[in-house]
Coordinates of C-alpha atoms and ligand atoms in Angstrom, one line a residue:
X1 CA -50.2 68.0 64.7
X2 CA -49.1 66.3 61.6
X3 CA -46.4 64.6 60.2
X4 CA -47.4 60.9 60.6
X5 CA -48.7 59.7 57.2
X6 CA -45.5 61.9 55.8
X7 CA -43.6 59.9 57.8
X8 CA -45.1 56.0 57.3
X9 CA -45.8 57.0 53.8
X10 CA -42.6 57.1 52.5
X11 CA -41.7 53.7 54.1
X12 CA -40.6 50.8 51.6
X13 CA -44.0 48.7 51.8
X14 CA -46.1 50.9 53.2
X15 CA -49.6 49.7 52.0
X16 CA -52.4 50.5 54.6
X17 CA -55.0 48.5 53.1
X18 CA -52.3 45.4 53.2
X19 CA -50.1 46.0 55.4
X20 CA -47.3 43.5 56.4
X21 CA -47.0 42.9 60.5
X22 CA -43.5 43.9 59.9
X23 CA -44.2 46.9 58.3
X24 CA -46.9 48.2 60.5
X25 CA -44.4 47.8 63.2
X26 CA -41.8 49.9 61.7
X27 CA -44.4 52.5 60.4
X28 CA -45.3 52.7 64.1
X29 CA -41.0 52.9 65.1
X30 CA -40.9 55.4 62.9
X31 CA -43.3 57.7 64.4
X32 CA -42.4 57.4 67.8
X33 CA -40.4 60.2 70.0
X34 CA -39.3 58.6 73.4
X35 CA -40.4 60.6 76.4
X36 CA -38.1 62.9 78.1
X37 CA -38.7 63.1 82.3
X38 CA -36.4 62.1 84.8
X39 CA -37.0 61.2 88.4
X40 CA -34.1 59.8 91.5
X41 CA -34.7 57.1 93.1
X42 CA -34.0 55.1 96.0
X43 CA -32.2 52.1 94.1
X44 CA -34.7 49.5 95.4
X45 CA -37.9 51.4 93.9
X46 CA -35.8 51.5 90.9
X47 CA -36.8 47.7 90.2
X48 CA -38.1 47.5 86.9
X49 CA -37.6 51.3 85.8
X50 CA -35.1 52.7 83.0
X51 CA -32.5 53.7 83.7
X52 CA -31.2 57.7 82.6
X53 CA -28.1 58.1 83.8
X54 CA -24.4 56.6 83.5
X55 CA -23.7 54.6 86.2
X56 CA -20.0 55.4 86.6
X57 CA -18.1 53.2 89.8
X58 CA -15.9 55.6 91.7
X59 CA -14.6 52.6 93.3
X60 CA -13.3 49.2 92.2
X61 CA -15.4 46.4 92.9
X62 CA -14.1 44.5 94.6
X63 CA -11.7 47.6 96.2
X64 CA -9.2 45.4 97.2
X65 CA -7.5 42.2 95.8
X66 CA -9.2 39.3 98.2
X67 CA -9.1 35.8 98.2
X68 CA -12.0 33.7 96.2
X69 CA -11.3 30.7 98.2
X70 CA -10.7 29.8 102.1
X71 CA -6.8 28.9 102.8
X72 CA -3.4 29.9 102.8
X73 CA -1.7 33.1 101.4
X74 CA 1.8 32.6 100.5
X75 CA 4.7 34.0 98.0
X76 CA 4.9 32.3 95.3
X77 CA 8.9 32.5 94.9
X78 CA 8.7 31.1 98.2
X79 CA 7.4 27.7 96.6
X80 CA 9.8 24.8 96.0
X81 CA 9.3 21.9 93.1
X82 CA 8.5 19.4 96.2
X83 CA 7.1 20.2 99.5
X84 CA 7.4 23.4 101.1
X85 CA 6.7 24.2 105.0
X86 CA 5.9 27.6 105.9
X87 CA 5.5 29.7 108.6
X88 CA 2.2 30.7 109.6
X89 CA 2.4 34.8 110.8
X90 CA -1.5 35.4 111.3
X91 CA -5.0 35.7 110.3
X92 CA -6.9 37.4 108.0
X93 CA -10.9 37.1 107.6
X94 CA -13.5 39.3 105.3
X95 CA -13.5 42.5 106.8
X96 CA -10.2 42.2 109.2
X97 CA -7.1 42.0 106.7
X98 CA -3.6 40.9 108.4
X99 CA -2.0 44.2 109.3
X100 CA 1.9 43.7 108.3
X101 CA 4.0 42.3 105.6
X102 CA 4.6 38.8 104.9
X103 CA 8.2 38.1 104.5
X104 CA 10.2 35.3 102.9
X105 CA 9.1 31.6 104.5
X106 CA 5.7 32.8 106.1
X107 CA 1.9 32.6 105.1
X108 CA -0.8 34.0 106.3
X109 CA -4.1 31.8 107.2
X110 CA -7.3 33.4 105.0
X111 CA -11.5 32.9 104.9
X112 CA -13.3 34.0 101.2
X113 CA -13.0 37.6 100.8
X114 CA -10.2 38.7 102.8
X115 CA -7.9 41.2 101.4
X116 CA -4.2 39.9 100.3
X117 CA -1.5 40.2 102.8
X118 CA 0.8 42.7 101.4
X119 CA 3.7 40.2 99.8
X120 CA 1.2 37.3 99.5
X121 CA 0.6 36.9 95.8
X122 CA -1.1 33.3 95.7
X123 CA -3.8 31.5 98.1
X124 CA -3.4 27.7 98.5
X125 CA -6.8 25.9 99.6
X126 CA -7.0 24.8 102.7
X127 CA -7.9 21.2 102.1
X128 CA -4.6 20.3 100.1
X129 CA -2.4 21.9 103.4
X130 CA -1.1 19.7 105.8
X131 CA 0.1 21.0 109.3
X132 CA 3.5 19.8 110.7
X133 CA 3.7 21.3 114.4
X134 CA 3.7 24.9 113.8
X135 CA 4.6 24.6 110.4
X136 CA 2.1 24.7 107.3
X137 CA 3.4 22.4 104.4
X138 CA 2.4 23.7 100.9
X139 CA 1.9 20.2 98.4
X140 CA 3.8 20.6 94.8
X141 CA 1.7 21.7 92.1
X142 CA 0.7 25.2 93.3
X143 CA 0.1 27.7 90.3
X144 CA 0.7 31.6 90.7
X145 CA -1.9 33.7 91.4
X146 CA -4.5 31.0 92.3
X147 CA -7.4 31.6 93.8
X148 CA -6.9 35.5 93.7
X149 CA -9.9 38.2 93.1
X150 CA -8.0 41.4 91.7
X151 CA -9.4 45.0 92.7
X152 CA -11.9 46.2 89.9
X153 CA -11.7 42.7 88.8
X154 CA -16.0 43.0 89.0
X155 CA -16.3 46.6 87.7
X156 CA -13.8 49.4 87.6
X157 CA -13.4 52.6 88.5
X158 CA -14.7 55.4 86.1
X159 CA -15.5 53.4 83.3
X160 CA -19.7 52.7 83.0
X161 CA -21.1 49.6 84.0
X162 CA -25.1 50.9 83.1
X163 CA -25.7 52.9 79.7
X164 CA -29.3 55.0 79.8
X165 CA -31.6 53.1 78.6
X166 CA -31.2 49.7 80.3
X167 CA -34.3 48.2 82.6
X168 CA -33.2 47.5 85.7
X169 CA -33.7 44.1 87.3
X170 CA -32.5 42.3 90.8
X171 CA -29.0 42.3 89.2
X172 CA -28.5 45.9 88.5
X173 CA -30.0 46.8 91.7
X174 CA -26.9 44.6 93.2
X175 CA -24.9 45.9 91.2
X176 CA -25.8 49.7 92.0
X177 CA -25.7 49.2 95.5
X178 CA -22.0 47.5 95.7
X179 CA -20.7 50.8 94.1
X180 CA -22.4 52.5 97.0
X181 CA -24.7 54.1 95.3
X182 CA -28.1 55.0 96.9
X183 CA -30.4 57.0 94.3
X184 CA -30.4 56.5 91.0
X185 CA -32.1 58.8 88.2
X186 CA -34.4 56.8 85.6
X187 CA -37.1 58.3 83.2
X188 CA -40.3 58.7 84.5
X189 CA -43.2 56.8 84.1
X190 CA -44.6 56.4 80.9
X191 CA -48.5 57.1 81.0
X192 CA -50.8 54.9 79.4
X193 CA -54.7 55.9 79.3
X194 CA -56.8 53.2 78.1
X195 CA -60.6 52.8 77.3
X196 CA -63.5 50.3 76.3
X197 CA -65.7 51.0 73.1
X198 CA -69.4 49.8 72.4
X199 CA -72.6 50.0 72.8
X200 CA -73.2 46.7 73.8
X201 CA -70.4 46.5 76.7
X202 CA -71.3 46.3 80.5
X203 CA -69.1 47.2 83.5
X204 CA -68.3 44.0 85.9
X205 CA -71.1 44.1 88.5
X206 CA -73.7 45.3 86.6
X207 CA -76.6 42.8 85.0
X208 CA -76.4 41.8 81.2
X209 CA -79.0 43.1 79.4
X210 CA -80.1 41.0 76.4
X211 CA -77.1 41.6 73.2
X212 CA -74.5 43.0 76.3
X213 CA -71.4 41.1 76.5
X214 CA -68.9 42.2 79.9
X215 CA -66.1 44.2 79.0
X216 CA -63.0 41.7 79.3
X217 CA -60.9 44.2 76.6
X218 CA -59.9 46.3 80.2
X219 CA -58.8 43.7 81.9
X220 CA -56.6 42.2 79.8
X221 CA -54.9 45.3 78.6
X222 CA -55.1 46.2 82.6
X223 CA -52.8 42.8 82.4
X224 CA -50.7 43.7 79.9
X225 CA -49.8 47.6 80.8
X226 CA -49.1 46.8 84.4
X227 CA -46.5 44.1 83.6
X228 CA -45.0 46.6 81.8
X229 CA -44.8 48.7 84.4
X230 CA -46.0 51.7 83.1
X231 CA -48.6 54.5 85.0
X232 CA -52.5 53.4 84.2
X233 CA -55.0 55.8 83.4
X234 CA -58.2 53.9 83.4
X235 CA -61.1 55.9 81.8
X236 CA -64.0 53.2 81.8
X237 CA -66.4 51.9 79.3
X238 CA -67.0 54.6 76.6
X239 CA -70.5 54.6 74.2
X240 CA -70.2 54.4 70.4
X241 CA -71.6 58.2 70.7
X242 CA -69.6 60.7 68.8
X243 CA -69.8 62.9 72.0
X244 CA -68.5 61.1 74.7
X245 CA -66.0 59.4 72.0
X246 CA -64.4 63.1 71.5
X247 CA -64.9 63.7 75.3
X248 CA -63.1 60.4 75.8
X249 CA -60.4 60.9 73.5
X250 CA -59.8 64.4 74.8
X251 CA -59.1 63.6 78.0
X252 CA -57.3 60.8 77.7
X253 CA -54.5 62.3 75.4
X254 CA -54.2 65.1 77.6
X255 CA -53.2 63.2 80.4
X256 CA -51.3 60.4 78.7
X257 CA -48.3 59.7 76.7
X258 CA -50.1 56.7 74.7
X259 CA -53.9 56.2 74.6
X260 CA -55.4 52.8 74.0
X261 CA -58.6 51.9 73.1
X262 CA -60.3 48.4 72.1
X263 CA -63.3 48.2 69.6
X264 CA -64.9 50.9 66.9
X265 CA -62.2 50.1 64.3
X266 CA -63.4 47.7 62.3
X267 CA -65.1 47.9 58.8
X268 CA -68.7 49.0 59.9
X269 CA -68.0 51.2 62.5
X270 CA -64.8 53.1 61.6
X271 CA -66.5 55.2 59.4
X272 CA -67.7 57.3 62.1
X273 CA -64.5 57.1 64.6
X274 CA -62.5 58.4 61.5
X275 CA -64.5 61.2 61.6
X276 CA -64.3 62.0 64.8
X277 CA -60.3 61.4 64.7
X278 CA -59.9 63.5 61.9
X279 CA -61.0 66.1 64.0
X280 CA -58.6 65.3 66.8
X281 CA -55.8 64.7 65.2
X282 CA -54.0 62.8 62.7
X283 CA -55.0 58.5 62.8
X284 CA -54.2 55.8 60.3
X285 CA -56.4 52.8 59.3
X286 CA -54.8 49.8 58.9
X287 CA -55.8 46.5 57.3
X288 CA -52.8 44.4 58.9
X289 CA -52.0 41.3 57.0
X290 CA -52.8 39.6 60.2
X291 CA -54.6 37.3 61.9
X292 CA -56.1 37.5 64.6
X293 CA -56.1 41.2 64.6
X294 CA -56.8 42.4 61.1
X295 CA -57.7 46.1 61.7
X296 CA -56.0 48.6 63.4
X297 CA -55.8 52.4 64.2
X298 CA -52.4 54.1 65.2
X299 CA -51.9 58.0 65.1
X300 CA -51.4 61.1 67.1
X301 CA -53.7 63.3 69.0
X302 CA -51.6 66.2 70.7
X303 CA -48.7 65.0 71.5
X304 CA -50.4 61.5 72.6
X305 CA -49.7 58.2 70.3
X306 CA -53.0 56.8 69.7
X307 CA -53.3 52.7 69.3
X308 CA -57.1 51.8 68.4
X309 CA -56.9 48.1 68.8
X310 CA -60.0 45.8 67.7
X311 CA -62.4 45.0 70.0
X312 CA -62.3 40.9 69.6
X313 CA -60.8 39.9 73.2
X314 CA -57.9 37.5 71.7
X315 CA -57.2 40.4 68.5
X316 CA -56.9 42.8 71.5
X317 CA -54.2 40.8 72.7
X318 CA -52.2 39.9 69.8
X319 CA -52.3 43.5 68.7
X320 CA -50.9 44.4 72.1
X321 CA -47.9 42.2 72.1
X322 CA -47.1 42.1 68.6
X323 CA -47.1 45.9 68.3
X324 CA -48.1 47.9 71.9
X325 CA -45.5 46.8 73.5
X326 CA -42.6 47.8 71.7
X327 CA -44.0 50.9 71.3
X328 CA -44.5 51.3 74.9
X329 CA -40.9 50.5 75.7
X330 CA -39.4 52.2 72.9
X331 CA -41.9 55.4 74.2
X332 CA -40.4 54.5 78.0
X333 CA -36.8 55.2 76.5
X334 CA -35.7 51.8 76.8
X335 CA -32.7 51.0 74.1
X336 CA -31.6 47.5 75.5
X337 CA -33.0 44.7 73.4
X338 CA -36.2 43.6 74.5
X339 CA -37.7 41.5 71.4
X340 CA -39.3 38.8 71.9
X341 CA -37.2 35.7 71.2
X342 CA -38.5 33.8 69.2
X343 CA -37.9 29.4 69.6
X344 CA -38.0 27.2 66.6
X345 CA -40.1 23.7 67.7
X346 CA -41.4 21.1 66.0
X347 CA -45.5 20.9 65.5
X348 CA -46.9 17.9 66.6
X349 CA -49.8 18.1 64.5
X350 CA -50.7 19.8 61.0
X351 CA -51.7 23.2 61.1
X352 CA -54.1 25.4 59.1
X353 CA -52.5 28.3 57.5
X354 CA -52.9 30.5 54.6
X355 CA -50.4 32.0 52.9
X356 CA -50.2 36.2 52.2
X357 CA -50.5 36.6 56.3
X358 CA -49.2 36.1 59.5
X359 CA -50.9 34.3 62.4
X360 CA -50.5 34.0 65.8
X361 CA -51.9 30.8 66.7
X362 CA -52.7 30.2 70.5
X363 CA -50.2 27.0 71.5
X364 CA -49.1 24.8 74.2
X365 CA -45.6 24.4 74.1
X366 CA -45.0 20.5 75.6
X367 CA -42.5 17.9 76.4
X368 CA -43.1 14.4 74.6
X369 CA -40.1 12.2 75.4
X370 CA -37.3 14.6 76.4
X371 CA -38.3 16.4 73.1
X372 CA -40.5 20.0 73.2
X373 CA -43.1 20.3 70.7
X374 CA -45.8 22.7 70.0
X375 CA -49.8 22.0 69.2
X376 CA -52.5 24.2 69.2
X377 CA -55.0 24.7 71.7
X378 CA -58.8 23.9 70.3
X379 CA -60.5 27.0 69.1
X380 CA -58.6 29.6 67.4
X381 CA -61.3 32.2 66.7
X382 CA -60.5 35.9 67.8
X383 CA -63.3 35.9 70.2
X384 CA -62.5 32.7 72.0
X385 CA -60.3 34.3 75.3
X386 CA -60.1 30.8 76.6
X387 CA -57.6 30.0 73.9
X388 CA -55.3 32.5 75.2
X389 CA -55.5 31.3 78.8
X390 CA -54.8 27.8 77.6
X391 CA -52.0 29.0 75.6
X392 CA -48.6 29.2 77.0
X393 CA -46.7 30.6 73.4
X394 CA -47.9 31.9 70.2
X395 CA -47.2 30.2 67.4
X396 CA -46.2 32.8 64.7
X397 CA -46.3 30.9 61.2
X398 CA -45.1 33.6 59.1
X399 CA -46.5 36.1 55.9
X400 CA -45.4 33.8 53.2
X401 CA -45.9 30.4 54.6
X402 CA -48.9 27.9 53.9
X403 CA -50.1 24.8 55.9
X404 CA -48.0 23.2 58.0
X405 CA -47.3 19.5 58.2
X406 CA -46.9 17.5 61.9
X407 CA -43.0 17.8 62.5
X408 CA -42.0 21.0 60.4
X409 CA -40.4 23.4 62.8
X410 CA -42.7 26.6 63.5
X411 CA -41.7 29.6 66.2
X412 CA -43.3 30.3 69.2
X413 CA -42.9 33.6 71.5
X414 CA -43.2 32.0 75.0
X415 CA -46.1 34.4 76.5
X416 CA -44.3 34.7 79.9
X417 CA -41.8 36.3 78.3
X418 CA -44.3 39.1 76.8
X419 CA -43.9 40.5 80.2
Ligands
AMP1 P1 -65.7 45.7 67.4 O1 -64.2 45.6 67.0 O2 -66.1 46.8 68.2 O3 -66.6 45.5 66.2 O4 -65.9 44.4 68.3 C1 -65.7 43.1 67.8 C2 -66.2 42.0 68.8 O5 -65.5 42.1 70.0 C3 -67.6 42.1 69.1 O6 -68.2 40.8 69.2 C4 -67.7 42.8 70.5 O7 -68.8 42.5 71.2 C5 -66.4 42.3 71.1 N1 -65.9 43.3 72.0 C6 -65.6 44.5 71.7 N2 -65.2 45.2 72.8 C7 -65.1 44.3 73.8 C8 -64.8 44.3 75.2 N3 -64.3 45.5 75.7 N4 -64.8 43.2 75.9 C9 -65.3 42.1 75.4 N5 -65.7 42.0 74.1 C10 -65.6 43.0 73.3
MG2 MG1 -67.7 47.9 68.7

């Protein structure tokens, strides 16, 4: 397997000892081949999936041209600059449309979503009708075509409403189904193997033995991957021993499209892991102009993309969002925009920064008078996971940008919408 340094190395920028978050994340674009599998589905497990196919209507939507509004169908023509009193012929309701033609002088009584009388062109609302014995008078003021829904007005037949690609949510799903169609084909599951590294980590329900911290790292990326909703491959806590390392890493890119593993990449220990990854296949080590997060490992082993993440709890999940998950949903074939958008707030408070990086610094977006500002939560080191749970946004402050004074406007990336 090669290829991968060829590739990031001829980037503009490309600098791994000091590498720019935006350049990382296009070294990473750049190395990535979406996966190819397809599955059908029935449209409602299709909920969150990507979409593979064109979804082509072989019908109009709506089929027929209905009325939007509950009233009167009449001919326009028929319409005089005063009053006009017509004669009501029938009934039509959704579902049951008037069967015969409505001639000169006559209207036809309608609910919402009943199909146009054949010679109707208009539908007057029912409120503005007054009855006079068996006639229905029509006010002045009446505009053609009112209140009509044309066929195909929604979508139309044999042009695509879905492009491959596209995520499906509640609306496509809607959408799918009111063109009739039942199975949909969308790329498979991407799989995702993940993995703890360190000596000093213990499983949940196990004691702490003096220097052992529990392994959170698996939790949270457990979090992170199944919002995505990608396939988990969960391969445990893994020893700093070169041994069950390459076992790990062996099995997991064998089974998985991406691999993901916290811990072993920072300056002491990747000495050895480089080693060992050498011999697997072809990994990077990065020194991202970041912070929190500040070294990384991204490569290949087989045909599996490899993300080495550090192992500090709040790194692991800036590292996710800020690079993982595009990669992910770039690797799950996705090609609708799914950035992160990012909101421009005012601070309500000075904040810390250093210019020559960017930081992601845990906030709480608030409301202070109508107005929403952002301040930080208290303790911004990498290890502190509470930050992240009392954070509701990041607050990226940008590569070249220094402190920050209370009311300059700083961006956020709300974390629900990290999803
Ligand atoms: P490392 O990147 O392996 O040097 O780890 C950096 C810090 O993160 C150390 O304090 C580790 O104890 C901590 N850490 C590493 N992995 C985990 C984990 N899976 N869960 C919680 N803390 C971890
Ligand atoms: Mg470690």
């Amino acid at each position: 397997m090669s290829g991968i340094l060829e590739t990031v190395s001829c980037l503009d920028g490309y600098d791994p000892n000091a590498l720019r978050v935006d350049k990382a994340a296009a070294a990473i674009r750049a190395c990535l081949s979406p996966i190819k599998g397809t599955e059908k589905v029935p449209v409602r497990e299709s909920l969150g999936r990507v979409l593979a196919e064109d979804i082509v209507p072989s019908i109009d939507v709506p089929a027929h041209d209905n009325s939007a509004m509950d009233g009167y169908a009449v001919r326009f023509s028929d319409l005089q600059p005063g009053e006009t009193a017509l004669s009501e012929v029938g009934s039509a309701f959704a579902g049951r449309p008037f069967d015969g033609r409505v001639g000169p002088g006559e209207c036809v009584r309608l609910m919402t979503g009943a199909v146009m009388p054949p010679g109707t062109d208009t539908v007057v609302i029912q409120e503005v009708v007054r009855k006079n014995g068996d006639k229905v008078v029509i006010p002045p003021g009446q505009k053609k075509s009112q209140n009509v829904r044309y066929a195909g007005e929604d979508l139309e037949a044999g042009s695509a409403v879905l492009k491959p690609g596209k995520r499906l949510g509640p609306a496509e799903l809607g959408l799918i189904a009111s063109l009739g169609i039942g199975e949909v084909a969308v790329k498979r599951k991407l799989r995702v193997a993940f993995f703890s590294t360190g000596d000093e980590l213990a499983s949940v329900g196990t004691a702490l033995k003096a220097g052992e911290v529990y392994d959170s790292n698996r939790y949270t990326l457990y979090g992170m991957l199944a919002r995505l909703g990608v396939e988990l491959i969960d391969l445990g806590v893994v020893r700093d021993d070169p041994a069950e390392l390459e076992k790990a890493f062996t099995k997991a890119s064998a089974q998985a499209d991406a691999v993901i593993t916290t811990g072993g990449v920072s300056v002491g220990e990747a000495d050895f892991v480089k080693q060992l990854m050498a011999k697997l296949g072809e990994v990077l080590f990065w020194k991202i102009a970041m912070r929190p997060g500040r070294p990384m490992a991204f490569g290949k082993i087989g045909s599996s993309y490899l993300f080495g993440l550090p192992g500090n709890p709040v790194a692991v999940m800036v590292t996710f969002y800020q690079f993982v998950r595009d990669a992910l949903l770039h690797l799950s074939g996705r090609s609708d925009d799914y950035a992160i958008p990012l909101l421009k707030v005012p601070a309500s408070q000075p904040l810390r920064k250093v210019a020559g990086r960017t930081e992601y610094q845990r906030g709480i977006l608030f409301r202070e008078g109508g107005e929403w500002k952002v301040r930080i939560t208290g303790q911004q080191g990498s290890g502190v996971l509470r930050s992240m749970s009392e954070a509701n946004c990041f607050i990226v402050l940008e590569h070249e940008r220094g402190k920050v004074e209370a009311g300059e406007l700083v961006s956020v990336q709300l974390l629900d919408a990290l999803g």
